[in-house]
Short mmCIF file of N, CA and C in Angstrom, two decimals:
data_model
loop_
_atom_site.label_atom_id
_atom_site.label_comp_id
_atom_site.label_asym_id
_atom_site.label_seq_id
_atom_site.Cartn_x
_atom_site.Cartn_y
_atom_site.Cartn_z
N MET A 1 1.11 -1.30 -0.13
CA MET A 1 -0.17 0.05 0.10
C MET A 1 0.93 1.24 -0.12
N ILE A 2 1.45 1.59 0.97
CA ILE A 2 2.28 2.99 1.32
C ILE A 2 3.43 2.78 1.11
N GLN A 3 4.01 1.66 0.79
CA GLN A 3 5.73 1.41 0.86
C GLN A 3 6.59 2.39 -0.18
N ARG A 4 5.83 2.70 -1.30
CA ARG A 4 6.35 3.49 -2.12
C ARG A 4 6.52 4.92 -1.42
N TYR A 5 5.62 5.41 -0.77
CA TYR A 5 5.61 6.56 -0.15
C TYR A 5 6.81 6.72 0.90
N LEU A 6 6.73 5.72 1.87
CA LEU A 6 7.66 5.57 2.71
C LEU A 6 9.15 5.46 2.15
N ALA A 7 9.33 4.84 1.09
CA ALA A 7 10.64 4.80 0.44
C ALA A 7 11.02 6.34 0.00
N GLU A 8 10.11 7.08 -0.55
CA GLU A 8 10.42 8.14 -1.47
C GLU A 8 10.69 9.29 -0.24
N LEU A 9 9.96 9.32 1.15
CA LEU A 9 10.03 10.19 2.21
C LEU A 9 11.54 9.76 2.73
N LEU A 10 11.76 8.76 3.05
CA LEU A 10 13.21 8.06 3.54
C LEU A 10 14.28 8.61 2.83
N GLY A 11 14.09 8.38 1.44
CA GLY A 11 15.04 8.91 0.38
C GLY A 11 15.40 10.46 0.40
N GLU A 12 14.37 11.21 0.51
CA GLU A 12 14.55 12.55 0.61
C GLU A 12 15.15 13.15 1.95
N LYS A 13 14.67 12.29 3.19
CA LYS A 13 15.31 12.61 4.54
C LYS A 13 16.90 12.03 4.58
N PHE A 14 16.93 10.78 4.10
CA PHE A 14 18.41 10.51 4.14
C PHE A 14 18.84 9.57 2.62
N PRO A 15 19.34 10.86 2.02
CA PRO A 15 19.88 10.55 0.92
C PRO A 15 20.88 9.81 0.54
N GLU A 16 21.80 9.54 1.77
CA GLU A 16 23.15 8.88 1.53
C GLU A 16 22.84 7.39 1.03
N LEU A 17 21.65 6.66 1.32
CA LEU A 17 21.41 5.56 0.91
C LEU A 17 20.61 5.37 -0.36
N THR A 18 20.67 4.55 -0.97
CA THR A 18 20.05 3.96 -2.47
C THR A 18 18.53 3.48 -2.11
N TRP A 19 17.33 3.99 -1.96
CA TRP A 19 16.26 3.72 -1.38
C TRP A 19 15.17 3.12 -2.43
N THR A 20 14.66 1.93 -2.08
CA THR A 20 13.82 1.17 -2.96
C THR A 20 12.66 0.62 -2.25
N TYR A 21 11.72 -0.12 -2.73
CA TYR A 21 10.65 -0.52 -2.02
C TYR A 21 10.66 -1.98 -2.71
N GLY A 22 10.32 -2.99 -1.76
CA GLY A 22 9.96 -4.64 -2.22
C GLY A 22 11.30 -5.44 -3.03
N PHE A 23 12.40 -4.54 -3.12
CA PHE A 23 13.60 -5.33 -3.38
C PHE A 23 14.70 -4.52 -3.37
N TYR A 24 15.97 -4.82 -2.86
CA TYR A 24 17.08 -4.04 -2.87
C TYR A 24 18.20 -4.19 -4.01
N SER A 25 18.65 -3.03 -4.36
CA SER A 25 19.26 -3.14 -5.87
C SER A 25 20.80 -2.81 -5.77
N ASN A 26 21.31 -2.87 -4.63
CA ASN A 26 22.91 -2.60 -4.47
C ASN A 26 23.38 -3.33 -3.42
N ASP A 27 24.66 -3.71 -3.20
CA ASP A 27 25.13 -4.37 -2.20
C ASP A 27 25.40 -3.94 -0.80
N ASP A 28 25.56 -2.40 -0.95
CA ASP A 28 25.83 -1.73 -0.10
C ASP A 28 25.07 -0.55 0.08
N ASN A 29 24.99 0.37 1.32
CA ASN A 29 24.32 1.48 1.34
C ASN A 29 23.17 1.55 0.59
N THR A 30 21.93 0.70 1.08
CA THR A 30 20.68 0.41 0.53
C THR A 30 19.97 0.69 1.85
N GLY A 31 18.68 1.17 1.59
CA GLY A 31 17.39 1.36 2.39
C GLY A 31 16.30 0.76 1.49
N THR A 32 15.39 -0.44 2.06
CA THR A 32 14.37 -1.06 1.48
C THR A 32 12.98 -1.00 2.25
N VAL A 33 11.92 -0.87 1.59
CA VAL A 33 10.72 -0.74 2.48
C VAL A 33 9.93 -1.85 1.96
N TYR A 34 9.80 -2.82 3.00
CA TYR A 34 9.13 -4.00 2.59
C TYR A 34 7.50 -3.96 3.07
N TYR A 35 6.73 -4.42 2.25
CA TYR A 35 5.29 -4.54 2.93
C TYR A 35 5.28 -5.95 3.02
N GLU A 36 4.70 -5.75 4.58
CA GLU A 36 4.56 -7.46 5.41
C GLU A 36 3.43 -7.91 5.88
N GLY A 37 2.30 -7.37 5.14
CA GLY A 37 1.02 -7.95 5.33
C GLY A 37 0.32 -7.17 6.60
N GLY A 38 0.13 -7.48 7.79
CA GLY A 38 -0.35 -6.75 8.87
C GLY A 38 -1.32 -7.73 9.60
N GLY A 39 -2.06 -7.28 10.30
CA GLY A 39 -3.14 -7.55 11.15
C GLY A 39 -4.42 -7.55 10.15
N LYS A 40 -5.57 -8.39 10.67
CA LYS A 40 -6.93 -8.32 9.80
C LYS A 40 -7.46 -7.05 9.58
N PRO A 41 -8.07 -6.64 8.59
CA PRO A 41 -8.67 -5.43 8.42
C PRO A 41 -9.91 -5.43 9.31
N SER A 42 -10.39 -4.16 9.48
CA SER A 42 -11.73 -4.03 10.36
C SER A 42 -12.63 -4.85 9.79
N THR A 43 -13.65 -5.50 10.55
CA THR A 43 -14.82 -6.11 10.36
C THR A 43 -16.02 -4.94 9.89
N TYR A 44 -15.88 -3.88 10.29
CA TYR A 44 -17.10 -2.84 10.06
C TYR A 44 -16.50 -2.01 8.93
N GLU A 45 -17.71 -1.33 8.69
CA GLU A 45 -17.72 -0.50 7.43
C GLU A 45 -16.73 0.48 7.29
N ASP A 46 -16.06 1.00 8.57
CA ASP A 46 -15.23 2.08 8.13
C ASP A 46 -13.94 1.52 7.06
N GLY A 47 -13.47 0.36 7.24
CA GLY A 47 -12.59 0.03 6.17
C GLY A 47 -11.15 0.34 6.83
N THR A 48 -10.91 0.39 8.03
CA THR A 48 -9.49 0.30 8.60
C THR A 48 -8.94 -0.68 8.26
N ARG A 49 -7.68 -0.45 7.92
CA ARG A 49 -6.45 -1.78 7.85
C ARG A 49 -5.32 -1.31 8.46
N TYR A 50 -4.67 -2.61 8.87
CA TYR A 50 -3.45 -2.24 9.79
C TYR A 50 -2.30 -3.13 9.11
N PRO A 51 -1.70 -2.66 8.09
CA PRO A 51 -0.54 -3.11 7.59
C PRO A 51 0.84 -2.86 8.16
N ARG A 52 1.72 -3.81 8.07
CA ARG A 52 3.13 -3.86 8.73
C ARG A 52 4.08 -3.50 7.61
N TYR A 53 5.03 -2.78 8.15
CA TYR A 53 6.13 -2.48 7.07
C TYR A 53 7.48 -2.66 7.46
N MET A 54 8.28 -3.24 7.08
CA MET A 54 9.90 -3.55 7.24
C MET A 54 10.93 -2.57 6.66
N ILE A 55 11.59 -1.74 7.34
CA ILE A 55 12.63 -1.08 6.72
C ILE A 55 13.87 -1.81 6.85
N TRP A 56 14.48 -2.38 5.89
CA TRP A 56 15.83 -3.07 5.84
C TRP A 56 16.99 -1.96 5.40
N LEU A 57 18.18 -1.89 6.27
CA LEU A 57 19.19 -0.95 6.08
C LEU A 57 20.33 -1.81 6.15
N ARG A 58 21.24 -1.50 5.21
CA ARG A 58 22.31 -2.25 4.90
C ARG A 58 23.32 -1.01 4.27
N SER A 59 24.61 -1.19 4.97
CA SER A 59 25.79 -0.44 4.84
C SER A 59 27.10 -0.80 5.75
N SER A 60 28.29 -0.49 4.64
CA SER A 60 29.45 -1.01 5.48
C SER A 60 30.01 0.07 6.36
N ALA A 61 29.20 1.16 6.38
CA ALA A 61 29.74 2.26 7.58
C ALA A 61 28.54 1.99 8.65
N TRP A 62 29.34 1.11 9.21
CA TRP A 62 28.63 0.40 10.54
C TRP A 62 27.86 1.53 11.73
N SER A 63 28.85 2.69 11.97
CA SER A 63 28.32 3.37 12.97
C SER A 63 27.08 4.05 12.44
N TYR A 64 27.31 4.47 11.08
CA TYR A 64 26.30 5.34 10.39
C TYR A 64 25.18 4.41 10.13
N VAL A 65 24.82 3.46 10.08
CA VAL A 65 23.74 2.70 9.71
C VAL A 65 23.15 2.38 11.25
N GLU A 66 23.81 2.57 12.13
CA GLU A 66 23.26 2.15 13.37
C GLU A 66 22.67 3.61 13.79
N SER A 67 23.25 4.72 13.66
CA SER A 67 22.65 5.85 13.89
C SER A 67 21.54 6.40 13.07
N LEU A 68 21.71 5.65 11.84
CA LEU A 68 20.27 5.90 10.79
C LEU A 68 19.19 5.21 11.29
N GLY A 69 19.21 4.03 11.94
CA GLY A 69 18.24 3.11 12.76
C GLY A 69 17.38 3.99 13.39
N SER A 70 18.30 4.64 14.13
CA SER A 70 17.48 5.55 15.36
C SER A 70 16.99 6.69 14.82
N GLN A 71 17.64 7.11 13.83
CA GLN A 71 16.96 8.48 13.32
C GLN A 71 15.71 8.27 12.33
N ILE A 72 15.37 6.89 11.92
CA ILE A 72 14.44 6.56 11.17
C ILE A 72 13.28 6.44 11.69
N GLN A 73 13.66 5.71 13.09
CA GLN A 73 12.51 5.67 14.46
C GLN A 73 11.92 6.64 14.71
N GLU A 74 13.04 7.66 15.01
CA GLU A 74 12.35 8.98 15.34
C GLU A 74 11.63 9.84 14.29
N GLU A 75 12.10 9.58 12.97
CA GLU A 75 11.27 9.97 11.94
C GLU A 75 9.91 9.70 11.66
N LEU A 76 9.77 8.24 11.78
CA LEU A 76 8.34 7.86 11.41
C LEU A 76 7.37 7.11 12.81
N HIS A 77 8.12 7.09 13.78
CA HIS A 77 7.23 7.04 14.90
C HIS A 77 6.43 7.76 15.49
N ARG A 78 5.06 7.11 15.66
CA ARG A 78 3.92 8.47 15.76
C ARG A 78 3.78 9.49 15.00
N LYS A 79 4.16 9.51 13.65
CA LYS A 79 3.85 10.19 12.48
C LYS A 79 2.13 9.61 11.94
N GLY A 80 1.41 10.74 11.99
CA GLY A 80 -0.10 10.35 11.70
C GLY A 80 -0.54 11.58 11.01
N ASP A 81 -1.94 11.12 10.57
CA ASP A 81 -3.11 12.24 10.22
C ASP A 81 -2.49 13.04 8.97
N PHE A 82 -2.48 12.27 7.99
CA PHE A 82 -1.92 12.65 6.59
C PHE A 82 -2.36 11.48 5.46
N ASP A 83 -2.43 12.21 4.59
CA ASP A 83 -2.96 11.29 3.12
C ASP A 83 -1.81 10.82 2.13
N VAL A 84 -2.26 9.49 1.72
CA VAL A 84 -1.15 9.12 0.69
C VAL A 84 -1.58 8.76 -0.70
N THR A 85 -1.31 8.92 -1.59
CA THR A 85 -2.07 8.64 -3.15
C THR A 85 -1.05 7.52 -3.57
N VAL A 86 -1.74 6.28 -3.85
CA VAL A 86 -0.85 5.13 -4.22
C VAL A 86 -1.37 5.09 -5.58
N PRO A 87 -0.44 4.92 -6.95
CA PRO A 87 -0.76 4.49 -8.22
C PRO A 87 -1.34 3.26 -8.26
N ILE A 88 -2.11 3.18 -9.22
CA ILE A 88 -2.83 1.71 -9.83
C ILE A 88 -2.22 1.58 -11.16
N PHE A 89 -1.63 0.50 -11.35
CA PHE A 89 -1.09 -0.03 -12.81
C PHE A 89 -1.83 -1.14 -13.45
N ASN A 90 -1.70 -1.23 -14.68
CA ASN A 90 -2.08 -2.36 -15.53
C ASN A 90 -1.05 -3.19 -15.53
N ALA A 91 -1.07 -4.43 -16.72
CA ALA A 91 -0.15 -5.11 -16.88
C ALA A 91 1.04 -4.92 -17.71
N GLN A 92 0.88 -3.65 -18.20
CA GLN A 92 1.66 -2.90 -19.40
C GLN A 92 2.56 -1.98 -18.50
N GLU A 93 2.30 -1.90 -17.11
CA GLU A 93 3.04 -1.28 -16.17
C GLU A 93 2.79 0.25 -16.37
N GLU A 94 1.44 0.38 -17.07
CA GLU A 94 0.94 2.10 -17.42
C GLU A 94 -0.27 2.45 -15.86
N GLN A 95 0.08 3.74 -15.53
CA GLN A 95 -0.63 4.20 -14.34
C GLN A 95 -1.93 4.07 -14.98
N ILE A 96 -2.91 3.44 -14.60
CA ILE A 96 -4.48 3.70 -14.78
C ILE A 96 -5.38 4.36 -13.81
N GLY A 97 -4.85 4.68 -12.81
CA GLY A 97 -6.05 5.13 -11.78
C GLY A 97 -4.88 5.49 -10.71
N GLU A 98 -5.43 5.70 -9.31
CA GLU A 98 -5.04 6.01 -8.04
C GLU A 98 -5.97 5.55 -6.93
N GLU A 99 -5.33 5.17 -5.67
CA GLU A 99 -5.96 5.18 -4.64
C GLU A 99 -5.60 6.10 -3.83
N GLN A 100 -6.46 6.56 -2.33
CA GLN A 100 -5.77 7.44 -1.79
C GLN A 100 -6.13 6.94 -0.22
N TYR A 101 -5.18 6.66 0.58
CA TYR A 101 -5.23 6.40 2.09
C TYR A 101 -5.09 7.61 2.92
N HIS A 102 -5.82 7.39 4.02
CA HIS A 102 -5.74 8.45 5.29
C HIS A 102 -4.79 7.44 6.40
N VAL A 103 -3.74 8.05 6.58
CA VAL A 103 -2.87 7.20 7.44
C VAL A 103 -3.26 7.98 8.77
N TYR A 104 -3.64 7.15 9.85
CA TYR A 104 -3.98 7.78 11.01
C TYR A 104 -2.90 7.77 11.91
N LEU A 105 -1.98 6.56 11.88
CA LEU A 105 -0.66 6.50 12.65
C LEU A 105 0.06 5.38 12.15
N ILE A 106 1.31 5.79 12.56
CA ILE A 106 2.58 5.06 12.31
C ILE A 106 3.24 4.33 13.58
N GLU A 107 3.28 3.26 14.19
CA GLU A 107 3.81 3.30 15.37
C GLU A 107 4.92 2.03 15.31
N ALA A 108 6.26 2.55 15.82
CA ALA A 108 7.52 1.49 15.59
C ALA A 108 6.96 0.10 16.73
N ALA A 109 7.22 -0.90 15.94
CA ALA A 109 6.97 -2.39 16.63
C ALA A 109 7.86 -2.55 17.60
N GLY A 110 8.84 -1.92 17.57
CA GLY A 110 10.17 -2.18 18.69
C GLY A 110 11.31 -1.36 18.36
N ASP A 111 12.36 -1.45 19.02
CA ASP A 111 13.59 -0.92 18.44
C ASP A 111 14.42 -1.36 17.27
N PRO A 112 15.21 -0.47 16.62
CA PRO A 112 15.70 -1.21 15.84
C PRO A 112 16.39 -2.26 15.80
N ASN A 113 16.49 -3.20 14.92
CA ASN A 113 17.06 -4.73 15.35
C ASN A 113 18.47 -4.79 14.58
N GLN A 114 19.62 -4.84 15.32
CA GLN A 114 20.78 -5.25 14.52
C GLN A 114 20.74 -6.72 14.10
N ILE A 115 20.65 -6.97 12.56
CA ILE A 115 20.84 -8.52 12.17
C ILE A 115 22.01 -8.86 12.22
N GLY A 116 23.06 -8.19 12.06
CA GLY A 116 24.49 -8.41 11.72
C GLY A 116 25.18 -8.42 10.56
N VAL A 117 26.19 -8.99 10.58
CA VAL A 117 27.09 -8.57 9.37
C VAL A 117 27.45 -9.50 8.12
N GLN A 118 27.23 -9.03 7.01
CA GLN A 118 27.35 -10.01 5.73
C GLN A 118 28.06 -9.35 4.78
N ASP A 119 29.61 -9.94 4.53
CA ASP A 119 30.40 -9.37 3.51
C ASP A 119 30.84 -7.80 3.78
N ASN A 120 31.04 -7.92 5.30
CA ASN A 120 31.23 -6.18 5.67
C ASN A 120 30.26 -5.18 5.81
N VAL A 121 29.23 -5.60 5.41
CA VAL A 121 27.93 -4.80 5.71
C VAL A 121 27.23 -5.30 6.46
N MET A 122 26.96 -4.25 7.43
CA MET A 122 25.99 -4.22 8.42
C MET A 122 24.58 -4.07 8.29
N GLU A 123 23.93 -4.93 8.76
CA GLU A 123 22.13 -5.11 8.55
C GLU A 123 21.30 -4.99 9.87
N TYR A 124 20.49 -3.77 9.53
CA TYR A 124 19.56 -3.55 10.36
C TYR A 124 17.84 -3.64 9.82
N SER A 125 17.09 -4.05 10.85
CA SER A 125 15.87 -3.92 10.58
C SER A 125 14.91 -3.20 11.41
N LEU A 126 13.81 -2.28 10.67
CA LEU A 126 12.74 -1.80 11.72
C LEU A 126 11.62 -1.94 11.58
N ASN A 127 10.80 -1.98 12.33
CA ASN A 127 9.45 -2.49 11.93
C ASN A 127 8.35 -1.62 12.33
N PHE A 128 7.44 -1.30 11.29
CA PHE A 128 6.32 -0.42 11.96
C PHE A 128 4.86 -1.05 11.70
N ASP A 129 3.90 -0.54 12.59
CA ASP A 129 2.72 -1.11 12.32
C ASP A 129 1.78 0.10 11.63
N VAL A 130 1.01 -0.01 11.05
CA VAL A 130 0.49 1.66 10.58
C VAL A 130 -1.23 1.06 10.57
N THR A 131 -1.99 2.14 10.96
CA THR A 131 -3.26 2.11 10.95
C THR A 131 -3.79 3.43 9.81
N LEU A 132 -4.66 2.60 8.90
CA LEU A 132 -5.22 3.55 7.68
C LEU A 132 -6.32 3.34 7.27
N THR A 133 -6.93 3.90 6.35
CA THR A 133 -8.30 3.87 5.84
C THR A 133 -8.01 4.38 4.37
N LYS A 134 -8.51 3.22 3.32
CA LYS A 134 -8.73 3.88 1.96
C LYS A 134 -9.99 4.78 1.88
N ILE A 135 -9.67 6.19 1.42
CA ILE A 135 -10.61 7.20 1.36
C ILE A 135 -11.04 7.31 0.05
N LYS A 136 -10.24 7.39 -1.02
CA LYS A 136 -11.02 7.07 -2.68
C LYS A 136 -9.96 6.36 -3.37
N GLY A 137 -10.52 6.04 -4.39
CA GLY A 137 -9.69 5.14 -5.31
C GLY A 137 -10.30 4.85 -6.59
N GLY A 138 -9.74 4.31 -7.73
CA GLY A 138 -10.44 4.10 -8.87
C GLY A 138 -9.37 3.99 -10.06
N ILE A 139 -10.37 4.04 -11.14
CA ILE A 139 -9.82 3.75 -12.52
C ILE A 139 -10.07 5.28 -13.18
N LEU A 140 -8.56 5.85 -13.71
CA LEU A 140 -8.86 7.31 -14.50
C LEU A 140 -9.94 7.30 -15.44
N ASN A 141 -10.59 6.22 -16.01
CA ASN A 141 -11.59 6.41 -17.00
C ASN A 141 -12.90 6.91 -16.28
N GLY A 142 -12.94 6.74 -14.98
CA GLY A 142 -14.19 7.02 -13.88
C GLY A 142 -14.62 5.77 -13.66
N ASN A 143 -14.32 4.80 -14.01
CA ASN A 143 -14.68 3.37 -13.09
C ASN A 143 -13.86 3.74 -11.86
N SER A 144 -14.64 3.18 -10.75
CA SER A 144 -14.26 2.87 -9.32
C SER A 144 -14.53 1.53 -8.73
#
């Protein structure tokens, strides 16, 4: 849902890393946002959803990536009350519409986790629980 938004936000705030969502593209100095499902959606008509996102950090600058984990936690924890627009694509990768979500709250699920070192690259993960609701969406040609 909002993994693209999170990757773009973090890329603006922390441009020293290459930011992606769903996959990482380099062996070093990367930040990746993964959508990890989450809790079941609300059974009521309000459509509230509870997705979870993991942010995976990789860098050979060990002290920097440790510090960055704390900075990202500070940036995202308790952030809320904003809207995110998410594009909708067809099989040809053409944008055919968009959905809009209201993010009520982003909460850290815990402190940054030091995963360890692989090929002299330190890895950290951060997990966030989000509360949001779809407020509008549909296809550009008017179908929704």
